[in-house]
């Protein structure tokens, strides 16, 4: 398995941030995501990484972090208690690891037990020393066959999964010699004697969020059960079959989400809780933007028993009956100082549409990953379901040649029952 002799180091931007006191203000949507962590994982064959040293992998990051300067920052708090990111060029953390297994062997085992993927992304949580906690970790794991995995651990307060994916894709482009660029973001430099941020006030409640007791300076989601990950692999042939059975044109996300929604309603002890689910979708292209939390949160509520519903009814609800909640979240003038926090993923059973995420956009030496996957840590008890693109085969522009990955984070008992149910 993974060697215990991990080697940690840091990479900082090639040049200092222009303004010494520059800060990045966190939106209320950012703060609603503060207890969640994005995990991205990429596997490359030996010929894609042959001859690459740790210096070769680190070198592009110097320029990358000039562009993504917020990723090199650290969490600070204003006088009112509101967190923000101080862009102090502290850098990202690099982890080097080695496995005694061959990569194909590891992948085969992980197909049955997705928890094996956890050892390939650094177990990150911000705090309790917030001012010293990196927002981003990159773990490079070499397998005995010469292959390598790249594990990204990304604090969700910094940006969503689309931002995380764009960040690591840009790293690959810079390594390949392409000049990376991002639009300039207006700097915010505190004025002496003037409050940096507005005072916090009591937020409105939102059905897409769940209030939890304050976690203080250790940003970890409190759970009442042990959560477990599993990835279901839906082949292109199976997906085409599912889509062809629908009289209305639905996306793969809507079909797969509806199937999982109904299955979990049968499994969960309180099926009434699954009448309402949260849907997270992308709002726009994010490749050349500063990281942000711009996914659209919507809620869908069934006025019938989901366990007895036809899957097509649930698909129609997901497609046409979403009640957008971002407006309510953004109306929160800040999280209450010291009294409570919120969770988004897992407040309700949550479905995240990552079909448009370019998770196969990362290339090393001109080659794409043979397998890539994303998941989320810090999920609430109701769980999360991510729908992602599978590996591409044949004509890369044709979705007919592409299956889907469905990665779930649920309680241990629910994962075991869902595997049986499906």
Coordinates of C-alpha atoms in Angstrom, one line a residue:
X1 CA 0.0 0.0 0.0
X2 CA 1.1 3.6 0.4
X3 CA 4.5 4.1 2.0
X4 CA 4.5 5.6 5.4
X5 CA 7.6 7.7 4.5
X6 CA 5.7 10.7 3.1
X7 CA 7.8 13.7 2.2
X8 CA 6.2 17.1 2.5
X9 CA 7.4 20.4 1.1
X10 CA 5.9 23.7 -0.1
X11 CA 5.8 25.7 -3.3
X12 CA 5.2 29.5 -3.3
X13 CA 4.6 31.9 -6.2
X14 CA 7.5 32.9 -8.3
X15 CA 7.1 36.5 -7.4
X16 CA 5.5 38.3 -4.4
X17 CA 1.9 39.5 -4.6
X18 CA 1.9 43.1 -5.8
X19 CA 0.2 44.5 -2.7
X20 CA 1.7 43.4 0.6
X21 CA -1.6 43.7 2.5
X22 CA -3.8 42.2 -0.2
X23 CA -6.8 40.2 1.0
X24 CA -9.5 38.1 -0.7
X25 CA -13.0 38.7 0.8
X26 CA -15.0 35.5 1.1
X27 CA -18.6 35.6 0.0
X28 CA -21.4 34.2 2.1
X29 CA -21.6 31.3 -0.4
X30 CA -17.8 30.7 0.2
X31 CA -18.4 30.5 4.0
X32 CA -21.4 28.2 3.5
X33 CA -18.9 25.8 2.0
X34 CA -16.1 26.2 4.6
X35 CA -16.5 22.7 6.1
X36 CA -16.2 20.9 2.8
X37 CA -13.1 19.8 0.9
X38 CA -12.9 18.8 -2.8
X39 CA -10.8 15.7 -3.6
X40 CA -9.6 15.1 -7.2
X41 CA -7.6 12.1 -8.3
X42 CA -5.8 11.3 -11.6
X43 CA -3.9 8.2 -12.7
X44 CA -1.2 8.3 -15.4
X45 CA 0.6 5.4 -17.0
X46 CA 4.3 5.1 -16.8
X47 CA 5.0 6.5 -20.3
X48 CA 3.2 9.7 -19.4
X49 CA 5.4 10.4 -16.4
X50 CA 8.6 8.6 -17.4
X51 CA 11.6 10.8 -16.6
X52 CA 9.6 13.4 -14.7
X53 CA 11.2 14.4 -11.3
X54 CA 9.6 16.1 -8.4
X55 CA 11.4 19.3 -9.6
X56 CA 9.7 19.0 -13.0
X57 CA 6.3 18.7 -11.3
X58 CA 6.9 21.6 -8.9
X59 CA 8.5 24.0 -11.5
X60 CA 5.2 25.0 -13.2
X61 CA 3.6 25.7 -9.9
X62 CA 5.7 28.8 -9.3
X63 CA 3.9 30.5 -12.3
X64 CA 0.6 28.8 -11.5
X65 CA 0.5 30.3 -8.1
X66 CA 1.2 33.8 -9.5
X67 CA -2.1 33.4 -11.4
X68 CA -4.0 31.6 -8.6
X69 CA -2.7 33.8 -5.8
X70 CA -5.6 33.1 -3.5
X71 CA -4.6 29.4 -3.4
X72 CA -1.3 30.4 -1.7
X73 CA -3.1 32.4 1.0
X74 CA -4.1 31.6 4.5
X75 CA -7.3 32.1 6.5
X76 CA -7.5 35.1 8.8
X77 CA -10.4 36.7 10.7
X78 CA -11.5 40.3 10.8
X79 CA -12.3 42.2 14.0
X80 CA -15.9 41.1 13.6
X81 CA -14.9 37.5 13.3
X82 CA -15.6 37.1 9.6
X83 CA -13.0 34.9 7.8
X84 CA -11.1 36.1 4.8
X85 CA -8.0 35.0 2.8
X86 CA -4.8 36.9 3.3
X87 CA -2.8 36.7 0.1
X88 CA 0.5 36.3 1.8
X89 CA 2.2 33.9 -0.7
X90 CA 2.5 31.1 1.9
X91 CA 2.1 28.6 -0.8
X92 CA 0.6 25.1 -1.3
X93 CA 1.8 21.9 0.3
X94 CA 3.4 19.1 -1.8
X95 CA 3.3 15.5 -0.7
X96 CA 5.5 12.7 -2.2
X97 CA 4.5 9.1 -1.6
X98 CA 5.3 5.7 -2.9
X99 CA 3.2 2.5 -3.3
X100 CA 4.4 -1.1 -3.4
X101 CA 1.5 -2.0 -5.6
X102 CA 1.2 -1.7 -9.4
X103 CA -1.2 1.0 -10.5
X104 CA -3.5 -1.4 -12.4
X105 CA -3.6 -3.6 -9.4
X106 CA -4.5 -0.7 -7.2
X107 CA -7.2 0.5 -9.5
X108 CA -8.7 -3.0 -9.7
X109 CA -8.9 -3.2 -5.9
X110 CA -10.3 0.4 -5.7
X111 CA -13.2 -0.5 -8.1
X112 CA -14.5 -2.8 -5.3
X113 CA -13.4 -0.6 -2.3
X114 CA -13.3 3.1 -3.2
X115 CA -12.0 4.0 0.3
X116 CA -8.5 2.9 -1.1
X117 CA -8.5 6.2 -3.1
X118 CA -8.4 8.1 0.3
X119 CA -4.7 7.3 0.7
X120 CA -3.8 9.0 -2.6
X121 CA -5.2 12.4 -1.6
X122 CA -3.9 14.2 1.5
X123 CA -6.3 14.1 4.5
X124 CA -6.8 17.9 4.7
X125 CA -8.7 20.0 7.2
X126 CA -8.3 23.6 8.0
X127 CA -7.3 24.4 11.6
X128 CA -7.0 24.4 14.5
X129 CA -4.1 26.8 13.6
X130 CA -6.1 28.4 10.7
X131 CA -3.3 30.9 10.0
X132 CA -0.9 28.1 9.2
X133 CA -3.2 25.7 7.3
X134 CA -2.6 25.4 3.5
X135 CA -5.7 25.7 1.4
X136 CA -4.4 23.3 -1.2
X137 CA -2.4 20.0 -1.1
X138 CA -1.0 18.1 -4.1
X139 CA 0.0 14.5 -3.6
X140 CA 2.2 12.6 -6.1
X141 CA 2.2 8.9 -5.6
X142 CA 4.6 6.7 -7.6
X143 CA 3.6 3.1 -8.1
X144 CA 6.1 0.3 -8.5
X145 CA 5.1 -0.1 -12.2
X146 CA 6.3 3.4 -12.9
X147 CA 2.8 4.9 -13.1
X148 CA 1.8 7.9 -10.9
X149 CA -1.3 9.3 -9.4
X150 CA -1.9 13.0 -8.8
X151 CA -4.2 13.8 -5.8
X152 CA -5.6 17.2 -5.3
X153 CA -7.0 18.2 -1.9
X154 CA -8.7 21.6 -2.2
X155 CA -10.5 23.6 0.5
X156 CA -14.1 24.3 -0.8
X157 CA -14.0 27.7 0.8
X158 CA -11.5 28.7 -1.9
X159 CA -13.8 27.6 -4.8
X160 CA -15.9 24.8 -6.1
X161 CA -15.0 21.6 -8.0
X162 CA -15.0 23.4 -11.3
X163 CA -12.5 25.9 -10.0
X164 CA -10.4 23.1 -8.5
X165 CA -10.4 21.2 -11.9
X166 CA -9.5 24.4 -13.8
X167 CA -6.6 25.0 -11.3
X168 CA -5.0 21.6 -11.9
X169 CA -5.6 21.7 -15.6
X170 CA -3.8 25.0 -15.8
X171 CA -0.8 23.4 -14.0
X172 CA -0.6 20.8 -16.8
X173 CA -0.8 23.5 -19.5
X174 CA 2.0 25.5 -18.0
X175 CA 4.1 22.3 -17.7
X176 CA 3.5 21.8 -21.4
X177 CA 4.8 25.3 -22.2
X178 CA 1.6 27.1 -22.7
X179 CA 1.5 30.6 -21.1
X180 CA -1.2 30.6 -18.5
X181 CA -3.3 33.7 -17.9
X182 CA -6.2 34.8 -15.8
X183 CA -8.1 38.1 -15.8
X184 CA -6.9 40.6 -13.2
X185 CA -9.0 40.8 -10.1
X186 CA -9.4 44.1 -8.3
X187 CA -7.2 44.2 -5.2
X188 CA -8.6 44.8 -1.8
X189 CA -6.1 46.5 0.5
X190 CA -7.3 47.4 4.0
X191 CA -7.4 51.1 4.9
X192 CA -5.9 51.8 8.3
X193 CA -8.6 52.6 10.8
X194 CA -11.4 51.4 8.5
X195 CA -13.2 48.1 9.2
X196 CA -12.1 45.6 6.5
X197 CA -15.5 43.8 6.3
X198 CA -19.1 44.5 7.4
X199 CA -20.1 43.2 10.7
X200 CA -21.8 39.8 10.8
X201 CA -25.5 39.5 11.2
X202 CA -28.0 36.6 11.7
X203 CA -28.5 34.7 8.5
X204 CA -31.8 33.7 7.0
X205 CA -32.5 30.0 7.0
X206 CA -32.3 28.2 3.7
X207 CA -33.6 24.7 3.0
X208 CA -30.4 23.9 1.1
X209 CA -28.3 24.5 4.1
X210 CA -28.1 23.0 7.6
X211 CA -27.1 25.0 10.7
X212 CA -24.6 23.2 13.0
X213 CA -22.9 24.3 16.2
X214 CA -19.9 26.5 15.6
X215 CA -16.8 24.4 14.9
X216 CA -14.5 27.2 16.0
X217 CA -11.1 27.2 14.4
X218 CA -11.1 23.6 13.4
X219 CA -13.2 23.4 10.2
X220 CA -14.4 19.8 10.3
X221 CA -18.0 18.7 9.7
X222 CA -19.7 17.1 12.8
X223 CA -21.3 13.8 11.8
X224 CA -23.6 11.4 13.6
X225 CA -22.4 8.4 11.6
X226 CA -19.3 7.2 9.8
X227 CA -19.3 8.3 6.2
X228 CA -18.0 6.1 3.4
X229 CA -17.3 6.6 -0.4
X230 CA -18.1 4.4 -3.3
X231 CA -18.0 4.9 -7.0
X232 CA -20.4 3.2 -9.4
X233 CA -19.2 2.9 -13.0
X234 CA -21.9 3.3 -15.6
X235 CA -20.7 2.1 -19.0
X236 CA -21.5 4.0 -22.2
X237 CA -23.6 1.1 -23.4
X238 CA -25.6 1.0 -20.2
X239 CA -26.0 4.8 -20.2
X240 CA -27.2 4.8 -23.8
X241 CA -29.8 2.1 -22.8
X242 CA -31.1 4.2 -19.9
X243 CA -31.3 7.3 -22.0
X244 CA -33.0 5.6 -25.0
X245 CA -35.9 4.4 -22.7
X246 CA -36.9 8.0 -22.0
X247 CA -39.6 9.7 -24.1
X248 CA -38.5 13.1 -23.0
X249 CA -34.9 14.2 -23.6
X250 CA -33.2 14.0 -20.2
X251 CA -29.5 14.3 -19.4
X252 CA -27.4 11.5 -17.9
X253 CA -27.3 13.5 -14.7
X254 CA -31.1 13.7 -14.4
X255 CA -31.5 10.0 -15.2
X256 CA -28.8 8.7 -12.8
X257 CA -29.8 11.1 -10.0
X258 CA -33.5 10.0 -10.2
X259 CA -32.5 6.3 -10.0
X260 CA -30.2 7.0 -7.0
X261 CA -32.9 9.2 -5.4
X262 CA -35.5 6.5 -5.5
X263 CA -33.1 3.8 -4.4
X264 CA -31.9 5.8 -1.4
X265 CA -35.5 6.6 -0.4
X266 CA -36.1 2.8 -0.1
X267 CA -33.0 2.5 2.1
X268 CA -33.1 5.5 4.4
X269 CA -34.9 4.9 7.7
X270 CA -36.9 8.1 7.4
X271 CA -38.1 8.2 3.8
X272 CA -39.8 11.5 4.4
X273 CA -36.4 13.1 4.6
X274 CA -35.7 12.2 1.0
X275 CA -38.7 14.1 -0.3
X276 CA -36.5 17.2 -0.5
X277 CA -33.1 17.0 -2.2
X278 CA -30.5 19.6 -3.2
X279 CA -29.3 19.9 -6.8
X280 CA -25.9 21.6 -7.5
X281 CA -25.2 22.6 -11.1
X282 CA -22.5 24.7 -12.8
X283 CA -23.4 28.3 -13.8
X284 CA -20.8 29.1 -16.4
X285 CA -17.3 28.3 -17.8
X286 CA -14.6 28.8 -15.2
X287 CA -11.3 28.0 -17.0
X288 CA -9.8 31.5 -16.9
X289 CA -11.3 32.8 -13.7
X290 CA -10.1 33.3 -10.1
X291 CA -11.5 30.4 -8.0
X292 CA -15.0 30.9 -6.7
X293 CA -18.1 29.1 -5.5
X294 CA -20.4 29.7 -8.3
X295 CA -22.3 26.5 -8.5
X296 CA -26.1 27.0 -8.4
X297 CA -27.8 25.4 -5.4
X298 CA -31.4 24.4 -6.0
X299 CA -33.9 22.4 -4.0
X300 CA -36.4 19.9 -5.4
X301 CA -39.3 18.7 -3.3
X302 CA -41.7 15.8 -4.1
X303 CA -45.3 16.1 -2.9
X304 CA -45.6 12.3 -3.2
X305 CA -43.8 9.3 -1.7
X306 CA -40.5 8.9 -3.6
X307 CA -40.4 5.2 -2.9
X308 CA -43.6 4.7 -4.9
X309 CA -42.8 7.1 -7.7
X310 CA -41.8 6.3 -11.2
X311 CA -38.2 7.2 -12.0
X312 CA -39.5 9.4 -14.9
X313 CA -41.5 11.5 -12.4
X314 CA -38.4 12.2 -10.4
X315 CA -36.4 13.1 -13.6
X316 CA -39.1 15.6 -14.5
X317 CA -38.9 17.1 -11.0
X318 CA -35.1 17.5 -11.2
X319 CA -35.4 19.1 -14.7
X320 CA -38.3 21.4 -14.2
X321 CA -39.1 22.0 -10.6
X322 CA -36.0 23.4 -9.1
X323 CA -36.3 26.2 -6.6
X324 CA -33.1 28.1 -6.7
X325 CA -31.6 28.9 -3.3
X326 CA -28.4 30.8 -4.1
X327 CA -30.4 34.1 -3.7
X328 CA -31.3 33.2 -0.1
X329 CA -27.7 32.1 0.6
X330 CA -26.3 35.3 -0.8
X331 CA -28.8 37.4 1.3
X332 CA -27.1 36.0 4.4
X333 CA -25.1 39.0 5.5
X334 CA -22.6 36.7 7.1
X335 CA -22.5 33.7 9.3
X336 CA -23.1 34.4 13.0
X337 CA -19.9 35.1 14.8
X338 CA -19.0 32.2 17.1
X339 CA -22.5 30.8 17.4
X340 CA -23.1 28.5 14.4
X341 CA -21.8 27.3 11.1
X342 CA -23.5 25.7 8.1
X343 CA -23.1 22.7 5.8
X344 CA -24.3 22.5 2.2
X345 CA -23.4 19.1 0.9
X346 CA -25.4 16.6 2.9
X347 CA -27.7 19.0 4.5
X348 CA -30.3 17.3 2.3
X349 CA -29.4 14.4 0.1
X350 CA -27.4 16.4 -2.4
X351 CA -26.8 15.7 -6.2
X352 CA -23.8 17.4 -7.8
X353 CA -23.7 17.7 -11.6
X354 CA -20.0 17.6 -12.7
X355 CA -20.8 16.3 -16.2
X356 CA -19.3 19.4 -17.7
X357 CA -16.2 19.4 -15.5
X358 CA -13.1 19.0 -17.5
X359 CA -11.6 16.3 -15.2
X360 CA -9.8 14.8 -18.2
X361 CA -8.4 18.2 -19.2
X362 CA -5.1 17.5 -17.2
X363 CA -2.4 16.2 -19.5
X364 CA 1.2 15.1 -18.7
X365 CA 3.6 14.8 -21.7
X366 CA 0.5 15.1 -23.9
X367 CA -1.3 12.2 -22.4
X368 CA -4.5 12.3 -20.4
X369 CA -5.2 10.4 -17.2
X370 CA -6.3 6.8 -17.7
X371 CA -8.8 7.3 -14.8
X372 CA -9.9 10.4 -13.0
X373 CA -12.4 10.9 -10.2
X374 CA -13.7 13.5 -7.8
X375 CA -15.3 13.3 -4.4
X376 CA -16.1 15.6 -1.4
X377 CA -15.0 15.3 2.2
X378 CA -16.8 16.9 5.1
X379 CA -20.3 15.8 3.9
X380 CA -23.3 16.0 6.2
X381 CA -25.2 12.9 7.3
X382 CA -27.8 12.9 4.4
X383 CA -25.0 12.3 1.9
X384 CA -23.9 13.5 -1.5
X385 CA -24.0 12.0 -5.0
X386 CA -21.6 13.3 -7.7
X387 CA -22.2 12.5 -11.4
X388 CA -18.9 12.8 -13.4
X389 CA -17.7 12.0 -16.9
X390 CA -16.1 8.6 -17.3
X391 CA -12.9 7.9 -19.4
X392 CA -13.2 8.8 -23.1
X393 CA -12.9 6.1 -25.8
X394 CA -12.9 6.3 -29.5
X395 CA -14.2 9.7 -30.9
X396 CA -13.5 12.0 -28.0
X397 CA -16.1 14.5 -29.1
X398 CA -18.9 12.0 -29.0
X399 CA -20.6 11.4 -25.7
X400 CA -21.9 8.1 -27.0
X401 CA -18.4 6.7 -26.4
X402 CA -18.4 7.9 -22.8
X403 CA -19.9 6.5 -19.7
X404 CA -20.3 8.1 -16.3
X405 CA -18.9 7.8 -12.8
X406 CA -21.4 8.1 -9.9
X407 CA -19.4 8.8 -6.7
X408 CA -21.5 8.7 -3.5
X409 CA -20.6 9.7 0.1
X410 CA -23.1 8.2 2.4
X411 CA -23.2 6.4 5.8
X412 CA -21.5 3.1 5.8
X413 CA -24.8 1.2 6.1
X414 CA -26.3 3.1 3.2
X415 CA -23.4 2.5 0.9
X416 CA -23.6 -1.3 1.5
X417 CA -27.4 -1.3 0.9
X418 CA -27.2 0.9 -2.1
X419 CA -24.6 -1.5 -3.8
X420 CA -27.1 -4.3 -3.2
X421 CA -30.1 -2.2 -4.4
X422 CA -28.5 -1.1 -7.6

